[in-house]
Tab-separated table of C-alpha atoms in Angstrom:
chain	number	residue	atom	x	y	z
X	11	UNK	CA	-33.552	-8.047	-7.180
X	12	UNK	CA	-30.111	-7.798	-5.556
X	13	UNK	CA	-29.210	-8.927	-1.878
X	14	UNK	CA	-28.673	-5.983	0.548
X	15	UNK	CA	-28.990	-5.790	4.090
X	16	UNK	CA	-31.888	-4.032	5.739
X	17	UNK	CA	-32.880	-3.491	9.321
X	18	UNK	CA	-36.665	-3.480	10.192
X	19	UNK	CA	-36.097	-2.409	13.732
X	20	UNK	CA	-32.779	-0.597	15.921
X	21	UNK	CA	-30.952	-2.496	18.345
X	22	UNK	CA	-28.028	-4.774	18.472
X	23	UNK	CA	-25.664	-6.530	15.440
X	24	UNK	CA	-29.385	-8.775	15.317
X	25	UNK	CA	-31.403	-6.518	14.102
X	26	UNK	CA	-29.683	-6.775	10.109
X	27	UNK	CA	-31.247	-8.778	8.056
X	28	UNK	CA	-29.283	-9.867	4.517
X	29	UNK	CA	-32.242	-10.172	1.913
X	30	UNK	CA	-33.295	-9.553	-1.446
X	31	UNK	CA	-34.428	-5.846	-2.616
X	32	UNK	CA	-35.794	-4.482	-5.451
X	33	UNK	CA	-33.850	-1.820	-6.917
X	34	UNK	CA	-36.365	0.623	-8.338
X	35	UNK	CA	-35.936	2.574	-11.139
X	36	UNK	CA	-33.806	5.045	-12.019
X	37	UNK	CA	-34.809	8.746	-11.963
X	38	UNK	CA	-33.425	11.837	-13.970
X	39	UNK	CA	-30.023	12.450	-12.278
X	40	UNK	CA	-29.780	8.609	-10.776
X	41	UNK	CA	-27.061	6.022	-11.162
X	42	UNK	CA	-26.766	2.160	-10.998
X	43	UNK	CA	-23.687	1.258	-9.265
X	44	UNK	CA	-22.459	-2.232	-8.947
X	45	UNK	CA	-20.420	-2.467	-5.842
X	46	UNK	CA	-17.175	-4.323	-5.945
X	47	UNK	CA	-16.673	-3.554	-1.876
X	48	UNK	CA	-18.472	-1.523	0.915
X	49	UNK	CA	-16.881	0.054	3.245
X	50	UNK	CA	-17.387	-0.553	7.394
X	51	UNK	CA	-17.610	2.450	9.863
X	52	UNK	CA	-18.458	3.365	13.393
X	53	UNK	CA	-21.567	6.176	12.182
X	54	UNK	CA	-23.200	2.684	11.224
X	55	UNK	CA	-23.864	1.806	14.448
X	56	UNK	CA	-25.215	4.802	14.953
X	57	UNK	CA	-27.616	4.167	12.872
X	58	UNK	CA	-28.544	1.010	13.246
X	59	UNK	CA	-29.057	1.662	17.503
X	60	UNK	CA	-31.207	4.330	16.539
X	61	UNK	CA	-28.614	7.089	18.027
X	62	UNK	CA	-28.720	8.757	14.067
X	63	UNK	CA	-33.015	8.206	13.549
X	64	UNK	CA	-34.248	7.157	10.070
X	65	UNK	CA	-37.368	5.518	9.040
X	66	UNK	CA	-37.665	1.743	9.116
X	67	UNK	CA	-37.019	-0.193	7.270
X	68	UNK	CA	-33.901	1.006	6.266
X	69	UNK	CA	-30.482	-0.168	4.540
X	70	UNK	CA	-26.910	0.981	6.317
X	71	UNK	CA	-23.933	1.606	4.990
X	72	UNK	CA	-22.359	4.851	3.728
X	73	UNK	CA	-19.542	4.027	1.747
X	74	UNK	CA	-18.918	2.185	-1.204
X	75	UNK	CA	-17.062	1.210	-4.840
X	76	UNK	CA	-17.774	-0.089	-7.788
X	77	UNK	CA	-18.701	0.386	-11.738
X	78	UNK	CA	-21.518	2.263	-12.657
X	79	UNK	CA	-24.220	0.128	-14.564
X	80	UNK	CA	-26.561	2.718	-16.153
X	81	UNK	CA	-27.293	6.490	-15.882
X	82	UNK	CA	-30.310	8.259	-15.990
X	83	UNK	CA	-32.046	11.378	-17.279
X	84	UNK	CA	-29.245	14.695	-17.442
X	85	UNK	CA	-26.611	12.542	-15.521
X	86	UNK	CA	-23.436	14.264	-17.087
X	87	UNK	CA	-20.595	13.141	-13.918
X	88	UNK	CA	-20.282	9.602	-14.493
X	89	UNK	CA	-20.612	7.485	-17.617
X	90	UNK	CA	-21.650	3.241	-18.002
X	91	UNK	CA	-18.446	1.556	-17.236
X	92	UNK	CA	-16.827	4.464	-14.492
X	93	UNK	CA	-14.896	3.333	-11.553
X	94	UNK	CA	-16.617	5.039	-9.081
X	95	UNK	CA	-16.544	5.261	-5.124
X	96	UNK	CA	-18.599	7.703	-2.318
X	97	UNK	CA	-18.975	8.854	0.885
X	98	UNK	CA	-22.407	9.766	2.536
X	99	UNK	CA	-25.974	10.085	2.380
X	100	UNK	CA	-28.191	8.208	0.887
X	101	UNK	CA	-27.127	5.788	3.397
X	102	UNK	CA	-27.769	2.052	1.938
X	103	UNK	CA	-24.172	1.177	0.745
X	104	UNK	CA	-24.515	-2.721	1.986
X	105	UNK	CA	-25.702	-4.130	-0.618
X	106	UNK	CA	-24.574	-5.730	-3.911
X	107	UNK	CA	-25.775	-2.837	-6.101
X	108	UNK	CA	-27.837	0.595	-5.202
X	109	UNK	CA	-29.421	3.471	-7.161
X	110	UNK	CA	-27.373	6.447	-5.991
X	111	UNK	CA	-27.612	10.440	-7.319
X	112	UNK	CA	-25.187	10.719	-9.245
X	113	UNK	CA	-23.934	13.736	-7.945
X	114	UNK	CA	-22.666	12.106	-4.540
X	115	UNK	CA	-20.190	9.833	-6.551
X	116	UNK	CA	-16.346	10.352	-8.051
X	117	UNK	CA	-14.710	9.115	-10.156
X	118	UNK	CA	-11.864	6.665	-9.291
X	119	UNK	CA	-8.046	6.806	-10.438
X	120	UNK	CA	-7.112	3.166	-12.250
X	121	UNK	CA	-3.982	3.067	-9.357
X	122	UNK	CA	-6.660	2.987	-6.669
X	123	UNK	CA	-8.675	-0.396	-6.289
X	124	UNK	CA	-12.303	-0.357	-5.533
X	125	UNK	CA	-11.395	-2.200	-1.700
X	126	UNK	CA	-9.358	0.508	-1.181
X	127	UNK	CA	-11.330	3.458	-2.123
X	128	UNK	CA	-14.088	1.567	0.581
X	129	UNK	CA	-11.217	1.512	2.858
X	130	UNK	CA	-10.931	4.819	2.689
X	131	UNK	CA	-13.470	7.179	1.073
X	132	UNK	CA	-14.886	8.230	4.792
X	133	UNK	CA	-12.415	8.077	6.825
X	134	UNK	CA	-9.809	9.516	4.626
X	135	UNK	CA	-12.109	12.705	3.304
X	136	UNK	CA	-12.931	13.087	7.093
X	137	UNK	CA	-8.903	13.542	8.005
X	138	UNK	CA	-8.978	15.863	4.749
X	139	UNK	CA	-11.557	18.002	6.334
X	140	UNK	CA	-10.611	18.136	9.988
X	141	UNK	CA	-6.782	18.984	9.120
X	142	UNK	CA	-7.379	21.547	5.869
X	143	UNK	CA	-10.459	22.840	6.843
X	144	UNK	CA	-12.073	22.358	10.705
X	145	UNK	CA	-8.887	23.378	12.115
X	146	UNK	CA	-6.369	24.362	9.148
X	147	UNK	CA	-3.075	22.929	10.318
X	148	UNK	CA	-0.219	24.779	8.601
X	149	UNK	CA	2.830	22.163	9.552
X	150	UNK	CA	4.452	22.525	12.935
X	151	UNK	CA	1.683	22.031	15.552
X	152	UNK	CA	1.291	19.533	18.237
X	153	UNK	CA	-1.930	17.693	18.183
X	154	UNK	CA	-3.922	15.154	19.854
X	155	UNK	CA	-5.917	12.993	17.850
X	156	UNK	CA	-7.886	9.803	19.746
X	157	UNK	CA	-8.778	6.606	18.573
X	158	UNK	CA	-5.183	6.898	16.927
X	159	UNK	CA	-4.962	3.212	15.487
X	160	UNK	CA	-8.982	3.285	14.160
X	161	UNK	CA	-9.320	3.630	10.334
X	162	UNK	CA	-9.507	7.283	10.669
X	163	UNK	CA	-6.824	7.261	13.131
X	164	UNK	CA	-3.856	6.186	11.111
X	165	UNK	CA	-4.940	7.709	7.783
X	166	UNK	CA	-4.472	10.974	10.398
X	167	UNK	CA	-1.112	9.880	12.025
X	168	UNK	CA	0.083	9.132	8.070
X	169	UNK	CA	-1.784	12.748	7.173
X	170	UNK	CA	-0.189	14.402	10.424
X	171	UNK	CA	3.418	13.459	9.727
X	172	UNK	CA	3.252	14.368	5.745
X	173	UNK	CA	2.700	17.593	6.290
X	174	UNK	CA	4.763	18.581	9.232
X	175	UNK	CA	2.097	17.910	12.361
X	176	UNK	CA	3.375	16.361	15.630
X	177	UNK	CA	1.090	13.829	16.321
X	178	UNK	CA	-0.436	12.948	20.084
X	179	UNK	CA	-2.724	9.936	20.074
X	180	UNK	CA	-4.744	7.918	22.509
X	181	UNK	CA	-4.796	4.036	22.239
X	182	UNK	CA	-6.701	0.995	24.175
X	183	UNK	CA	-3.646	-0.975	24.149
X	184	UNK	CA	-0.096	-1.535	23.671
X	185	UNK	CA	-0.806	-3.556	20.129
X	186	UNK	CA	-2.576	-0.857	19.038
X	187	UNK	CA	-0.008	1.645	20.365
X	188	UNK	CA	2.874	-0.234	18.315
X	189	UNK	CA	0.687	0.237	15.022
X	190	UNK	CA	0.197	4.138	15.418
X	191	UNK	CA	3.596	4.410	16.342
X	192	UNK	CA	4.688	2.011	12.912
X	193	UNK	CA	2.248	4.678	11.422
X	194	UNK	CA	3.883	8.039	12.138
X	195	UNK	CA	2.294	9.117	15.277
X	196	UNK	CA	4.908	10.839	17.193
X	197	UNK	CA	3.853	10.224	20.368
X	198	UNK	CA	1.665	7.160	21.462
X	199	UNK	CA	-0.374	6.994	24.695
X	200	UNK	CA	-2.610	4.165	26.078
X	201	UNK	CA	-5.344	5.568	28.223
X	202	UNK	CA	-5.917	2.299	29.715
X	203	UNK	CA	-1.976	2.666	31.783
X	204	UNK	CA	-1.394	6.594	31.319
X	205	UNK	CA	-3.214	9.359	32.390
X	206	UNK	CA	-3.467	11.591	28.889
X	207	UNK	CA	-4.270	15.051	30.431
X	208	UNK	CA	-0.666	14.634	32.313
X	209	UNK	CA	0.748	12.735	29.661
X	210	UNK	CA	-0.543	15.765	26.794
X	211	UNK	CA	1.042	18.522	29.239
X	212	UNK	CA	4.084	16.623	29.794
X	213	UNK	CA	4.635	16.279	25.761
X	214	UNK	CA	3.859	19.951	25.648
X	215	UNK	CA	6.062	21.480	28.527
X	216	UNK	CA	2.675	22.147	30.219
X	217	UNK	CA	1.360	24.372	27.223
X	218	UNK	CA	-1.478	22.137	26.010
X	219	UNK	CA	-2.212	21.294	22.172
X	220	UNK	CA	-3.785	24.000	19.850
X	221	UNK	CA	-6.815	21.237	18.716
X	222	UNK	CA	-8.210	18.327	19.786
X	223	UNK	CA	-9.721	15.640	17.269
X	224	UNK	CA	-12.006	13.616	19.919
X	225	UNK	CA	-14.817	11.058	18.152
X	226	UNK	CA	-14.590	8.962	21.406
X	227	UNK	CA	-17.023	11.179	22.817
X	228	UNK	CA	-18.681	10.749	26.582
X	229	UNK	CA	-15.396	8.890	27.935
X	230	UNK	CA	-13.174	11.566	26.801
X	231	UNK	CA	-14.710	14.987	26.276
X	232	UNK	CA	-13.955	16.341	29.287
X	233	UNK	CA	-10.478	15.379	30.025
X	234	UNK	CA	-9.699	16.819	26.293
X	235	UNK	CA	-10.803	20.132	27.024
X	236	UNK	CA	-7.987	20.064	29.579
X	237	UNK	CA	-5.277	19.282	27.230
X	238	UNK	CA	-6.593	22.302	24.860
X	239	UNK	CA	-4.257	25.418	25.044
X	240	UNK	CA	-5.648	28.891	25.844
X	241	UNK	CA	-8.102	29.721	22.349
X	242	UNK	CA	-8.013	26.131	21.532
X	243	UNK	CA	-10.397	24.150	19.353
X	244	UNK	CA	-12.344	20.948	20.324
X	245	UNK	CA	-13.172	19.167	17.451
X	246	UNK	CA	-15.598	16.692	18.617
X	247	UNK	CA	-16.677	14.422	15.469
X	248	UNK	CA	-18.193	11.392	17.015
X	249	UNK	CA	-19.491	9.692	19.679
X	250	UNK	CA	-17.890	5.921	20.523
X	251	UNK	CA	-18.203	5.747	23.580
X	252	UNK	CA	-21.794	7.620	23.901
X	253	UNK	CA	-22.931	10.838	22.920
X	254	UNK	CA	-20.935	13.744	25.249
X	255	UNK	CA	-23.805	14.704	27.883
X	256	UNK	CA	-24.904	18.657	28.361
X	257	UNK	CA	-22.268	20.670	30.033
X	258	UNK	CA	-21.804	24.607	31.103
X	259	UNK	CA	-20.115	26.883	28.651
X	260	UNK	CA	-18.610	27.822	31.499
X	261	UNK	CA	-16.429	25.072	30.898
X	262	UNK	CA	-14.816	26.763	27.742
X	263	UNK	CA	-14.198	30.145	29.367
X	264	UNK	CA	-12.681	28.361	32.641
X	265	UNK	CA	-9.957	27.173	30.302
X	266	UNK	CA	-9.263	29.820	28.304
X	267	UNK	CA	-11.844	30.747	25.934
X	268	UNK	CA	-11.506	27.638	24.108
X	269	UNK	CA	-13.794	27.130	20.441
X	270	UNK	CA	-15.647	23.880	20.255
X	271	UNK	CA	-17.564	22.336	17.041
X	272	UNK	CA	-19.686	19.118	16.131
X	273	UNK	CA	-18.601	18.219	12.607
X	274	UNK	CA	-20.129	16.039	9.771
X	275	UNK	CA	-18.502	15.296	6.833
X	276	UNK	CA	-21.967	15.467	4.627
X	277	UNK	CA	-21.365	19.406	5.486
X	278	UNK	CA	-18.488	19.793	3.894
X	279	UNK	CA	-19.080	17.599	1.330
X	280	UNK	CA	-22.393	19.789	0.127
X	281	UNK	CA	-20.974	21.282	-2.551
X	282	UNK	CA	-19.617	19.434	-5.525
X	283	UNK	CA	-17.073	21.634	-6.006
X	284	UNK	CA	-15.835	20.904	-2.775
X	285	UNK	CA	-15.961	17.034	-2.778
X	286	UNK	CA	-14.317	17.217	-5.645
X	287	UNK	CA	-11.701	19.252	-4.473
X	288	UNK	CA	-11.609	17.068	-1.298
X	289	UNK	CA	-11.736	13.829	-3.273
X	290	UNK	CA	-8.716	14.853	-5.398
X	291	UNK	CA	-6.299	16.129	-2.618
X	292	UNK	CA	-7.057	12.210	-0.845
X	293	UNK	CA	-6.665	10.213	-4.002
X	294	UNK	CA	-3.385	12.393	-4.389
X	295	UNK	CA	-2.128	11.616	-0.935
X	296	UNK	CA	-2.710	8.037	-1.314
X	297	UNK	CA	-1.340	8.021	-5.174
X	298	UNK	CA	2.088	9.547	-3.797
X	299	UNK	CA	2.668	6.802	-0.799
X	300	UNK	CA	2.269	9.366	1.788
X	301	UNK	CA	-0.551	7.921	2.843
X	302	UNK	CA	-1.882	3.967	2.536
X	303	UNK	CA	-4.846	2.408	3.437
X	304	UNK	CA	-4.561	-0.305	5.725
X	305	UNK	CA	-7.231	-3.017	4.998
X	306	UNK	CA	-6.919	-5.097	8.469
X	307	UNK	CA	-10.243	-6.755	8.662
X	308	UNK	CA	-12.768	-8.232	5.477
X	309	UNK	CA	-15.931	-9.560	5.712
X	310	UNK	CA	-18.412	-11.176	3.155
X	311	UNK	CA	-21.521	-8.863	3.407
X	312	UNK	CA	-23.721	-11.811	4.913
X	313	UNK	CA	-21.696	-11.665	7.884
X	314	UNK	CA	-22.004	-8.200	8.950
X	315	UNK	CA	-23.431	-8.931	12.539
X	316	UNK	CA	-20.012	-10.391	12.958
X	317	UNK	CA	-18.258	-6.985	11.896
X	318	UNK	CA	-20.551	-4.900	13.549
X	319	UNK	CA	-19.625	-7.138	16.568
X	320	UNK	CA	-15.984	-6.691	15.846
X	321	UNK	CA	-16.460	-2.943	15.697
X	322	UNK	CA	-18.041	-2.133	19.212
X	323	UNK	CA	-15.921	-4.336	20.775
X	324	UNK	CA	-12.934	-2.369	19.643
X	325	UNK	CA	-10.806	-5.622	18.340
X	326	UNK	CA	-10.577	-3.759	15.133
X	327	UNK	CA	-8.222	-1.681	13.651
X	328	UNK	CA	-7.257	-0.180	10.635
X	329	UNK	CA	-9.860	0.040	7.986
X	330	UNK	CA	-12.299	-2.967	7.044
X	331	UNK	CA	-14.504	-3.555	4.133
X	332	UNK	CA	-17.482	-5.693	3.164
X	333	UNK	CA	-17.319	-7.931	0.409
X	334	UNK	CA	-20.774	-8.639	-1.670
């Protein structure tokens, strides 16, 4: 038995309950990992209020680190005794120690510590993806990028200015503003005091941004679409603020023919191949200082009501981690 927390209905922070499990047994291709830290991020709320549907009860959590315990039947990625951290389905990652395929899990460098790689195995393979592969920035572009001091937010303004992007980002507040701006982002812009559309257009001598990272959602779909360029991409990856309602595609073609996608990272994390690949070119950012995880919040796993709290009341920033 190990303690994990499970939920037994949706709803609010409540409905998690920290108990004891039973672990099961492991199956040809399955692997015990011990977690050292687990990592804490906004899709977890969507699971837990029911927004993301799975059958009850059910554990939460989708992002973790630790050693692997034992192996099962054909496992050939990971050995007893691996560092190890992942990013993904099966969600269940808050809990002391899971049965996970092994397939979904990489191996960790010995210069990356297991509360970092939960600081950053989600959010950080999620900025790998939207910049080198949802919209493939090449160095030189202006972008806008909300949420800029979230976890996600300053791995991306760190990301952004490494490789030659001119970062735009939106902020709740001038705290938060100072810390994107201490982070690289080029240009900082609280929505609370500034108008963004305007303030996007003024950045841009009126010609809009080629892309659009947006996982605010309802509050700021819209107004996004009018900062896009002519042939401009929305990349709309979550939904903080409520799911963006039905609209008119219409609404692309009024603007300029703009592109619009709903990413997930589980799809471009399918392949092996290409988590590894992705996996490798994060660990290598963070390895070379270009990029560092900033751990601003930890909790002890028995009080994640308190971070979920936290979370949806957006006094958090940076990354945060659970501690079994």
């Amino acid at each position: 038995m190990v303690k994990a927390v499970r939920m037994h209905q949706v709803g609010g922070p409540e409905v998690m309950v920290y108990e004891e499990v039973a672990l099961g047994k492991l199956g040809p291709g399955d692997v015990l990992v011990r977690h050292k830290a687990c990592g804490l991020n906004y899709i977890d709320v969507y699971f837990r209020t029911g927004l993301y549907p799975q059958a009850l009860p059910a554990g939460l959590g989708m992002e973790g680190a630790g050693i692997v315990e034992a192996v099962g039947e054909g496992v050939t990625y990971v050995a007893v005794g691996d560092r190890v951290a992942y990013a993904g389905r099966p969600v269940g990652a808050y809990a002391e120690a899971r049965i996970m395929p092994a397939d979904t899990l990489v191996r960790l460098p010995d210069s990356i510590s297991f509360e970092t790689a939960a600081a950053m195995m989600l959010q950080g393979l999620t900025v790998q993806y939207l910049f080198h592969r949802t919209f493939a920035l090449q160095g030189g572009e202006t972008i806008l990028f909300h949420a800029a001091a979230g976890g996600v937010g300053l791995i991306a303004c760190q990301w952004a200015r490494a490789i030659g992007v001119t970062m735009i980002g939106t902020v709740g507040s001038d705290e938060k503003a100072a810390l994107a701006k201490a982070h690289g982002c080029a240009h900082v812009i609280n929505y609370n005091t500034e108008n963004f559309v305007e303030r996007v257009k003024e950045i841009t001598g009126g010609k809009g941004v080629p892309v659009v990272y947006d996982s605010i959602g309802k509050d700021t779909f819209i107004n996004s679409l009018d900062c896009l360029s002519p042939l401009g991409m929305m990349v709309s990856f979550g939904n903080a603020s409520g799911a963006v309602p039905p609209f008119s595609l219409n609404e692309l073609a009024s603007r300029g023919s703009l592109f619009i996608t709903r990413p997930s990272l589980m799809s471009y994390t399918a392949k092996r191949s290409d988590l590894e690949t992705m996996a490798a070119h994060l660990f290598s950012m963070v390895e070379s200082g270009k990029v560092k995880i900033d751990i601003h919040q930890r909790y002890p796993l028995s009080e994640v009501a308190q971070a979920h709290q936290d979370l949806e009341a957006r006094k958090t920033t940076g990354s945060t981690i659970l501690i079994p």
